[in-house]
Amino acid sequence: MSSNLDALSRWVDSVASLTKPRRIEWCDGSDAENSRLLELMQETGDLISLNDSTHPDCYLHRSHPSDVARVEHLTFVCTPNREDAGPNNHWLSPEDGHARMDSLYDGCMRGRTMYVVPYCMGPIDSPLARCGVEITDSPYVVANMRIMTRMGAAALQRIEREGTFVKGLHSIGELDPDRRFIMHFPEELSIKSYGSGYGGNALLGKKCHALRIASWQARTEGWLAEHMLIVGIENPKGETHYIAAAFPSACGKTNLAMLIPPEAYREAGWKVWTVGDDICWMRPGADGRLYAINPEAGYFGVAPGTSSKTNPNALAMLHKDAIFTNVAITDDNQPWWEGLSEGSPAVDWQGRDYIKGNGPAAHPNSRFTVSARHCPSYTIRAEDPQGVPLSAIVFGGRRESLVPLVFEARDWAHGVLVGASMASETTAAATGAVGVVRRDPMAMKPFAGYNFADYFSHWLSFGDYGDKLPKVFHVNWFRKGADGKFMWPGFGDNLRVIEWMLKRVEGSADAMETPIGNVPRASDLNTDGLDIAPDALRQLLHVDQEGWRQEMAAVGEYLEGYGDRTPSRLMEEQRRIATRLG
Ligand code: OXD
Ligand code: MN
């Protein structure tokens, strides 16, 4: 074994002597290995095979009913200095974090197989990609990692060449909510997760590596690791602009990444290309533009609400080689969830006969895991080692009032404030109350691996790259009218808003200057064929001066909560806008 792999095998040995597995299996990512694991999981009941004629090679996994979402209250960033983790993270010292985890790991894999899973986040030959190794005792995690990352032999070869990799140790333990922790040691590039098999807690390449650890690495290396989709919008002239967009979990990133243009746009030649639906790593190129890769190779998407109306592309990719977690099934063994127009549930997500009034059939955070290549709007640019150049960055939250459909930041620093002041109503993607408005800067509240104040400074530092940077926008698809219904049709019609943004990028669309940024007039948006009352559109584009005065005051208080570390440039932006609001 080469000396670079020596370090890996020493770590594997030390984990094995702590966790005491029955056997160790190094995963190569091959089809044969995958088939063997799928078979094994069907024998143990971890996977249930779905209807083979409608959903070939698709499986259902039912998790422990207490283990259905990310556990933000049990997620820690362990740095020697508490301030480095910041008030946005739960903190433990590395010594205490390791001690707590290692006592849980002691003997935890007795009788189980320990899988060693080398993986690469990003195209295998990309300079922006980074590797990791996850050790896990869950074959379900291995099968999901194989879809979500470039997993196996090629990743191991890159690790052998480079020597560095993120170390992730995961055990499902007893799935006991009182013995469940997700810990990050950014200075050691390591992760320890115990007691959960749920995606965001257990597929360590995703939130733990590609966001928390990577955001830390990105700051030290001069790039950005963000909770953003990446989508290419091709106009009728055949030009494609790439956009990265940050929305909190379960706020429509997957839908926007796979948008189907309204009919008239399709006929005119507009096309949408999906690069990624959840995570974006970006760094400046030699030309001063930001280049982005999707570090993931698959989608771990929210099933409920996915339908032939809301996201036909997603539905089309869910008919083969997909793993469903906590969905319901129909009486002919097809997956089913709320919002799906076809079929009806016979068995709910917990395996009980479905009875109306007994709660939802599918868990609200039930998921699908599927390869990105199965998406009809997949683009081979997702494999481009250099990434795609970004024309726009979009921030957005779920806000039923106040926040207009879209506005544009005046410049980069204002854009950073727009991202930093994002807020959104909470969803079922994390345990806890749903529908409560909370500040979620850049949609990174659960995922920034360091102090938000330092993170804002890092974002501001990119301003030095000048006028080739993407333009920054904020959108809100979720405004509700007095009747409690959504005012904007959303989904495919969001392309109308994107068209305006891209015209702003090209300098060919108008806007009205307001204290919060540039807002289109109704006449600046293409509303041909749109089913919306003029008054609703007027309200959607209205800037409520008094409401924003209060919002900006709240933003100021929020930013001051980070103390001396809050960059003064950000506070100046906040004051500038607050002053203009009067
Ligand atoms: C996700 C999440 O799974 O954000 O992507 O929770
Ligand atoms: Mn996410």
mmCIF file of N, CA, C and O in Angstrom, residues 145 341 344:
data_model
loop_
_atom_site.group_PDB
_atom_site.id
_atom_site.type_symbol
_atom_site.label_atom_id
_atom_site.label_comp_id
_atom_site.label_asym_id
_atom_site.label_seq_id
_atom_site.Cartn_x
_atom_site.Cartn_y
_atom_site.Cartn_z
ATOM 1 N N MET A 145 -24.859 6.368 -0.820
ATOM 2 C CA MET A 145 -23.610 7.073 -1.156
ATOM 3 C C MET A 145 -23.191 6.759 -2.588
ATOM 4 O O MET A 145 -22.612 7.586 -3.282
ATOM 5 N N SER A 341 -50.497 12.979 -8.274
ATOM 6 C CA SER A 341 -51.891 12.956 -8.752
ATOM 7 C C SER A 341 -52.416 11.541 -8.986
ATOM 8 O O SER A 341 -53.600 11.285 -8.832
ATOM 9 N N SER A 344 -53.457 5.764 -5.182
ATOM 10 C CA SER A 344 -53.838 6.107 -3.811
ATOM 11 C C SER A 344 -53.104 5.158 -2.854
ATOM 12 O O SER A 344 -52.746 4.038 -3.225
#
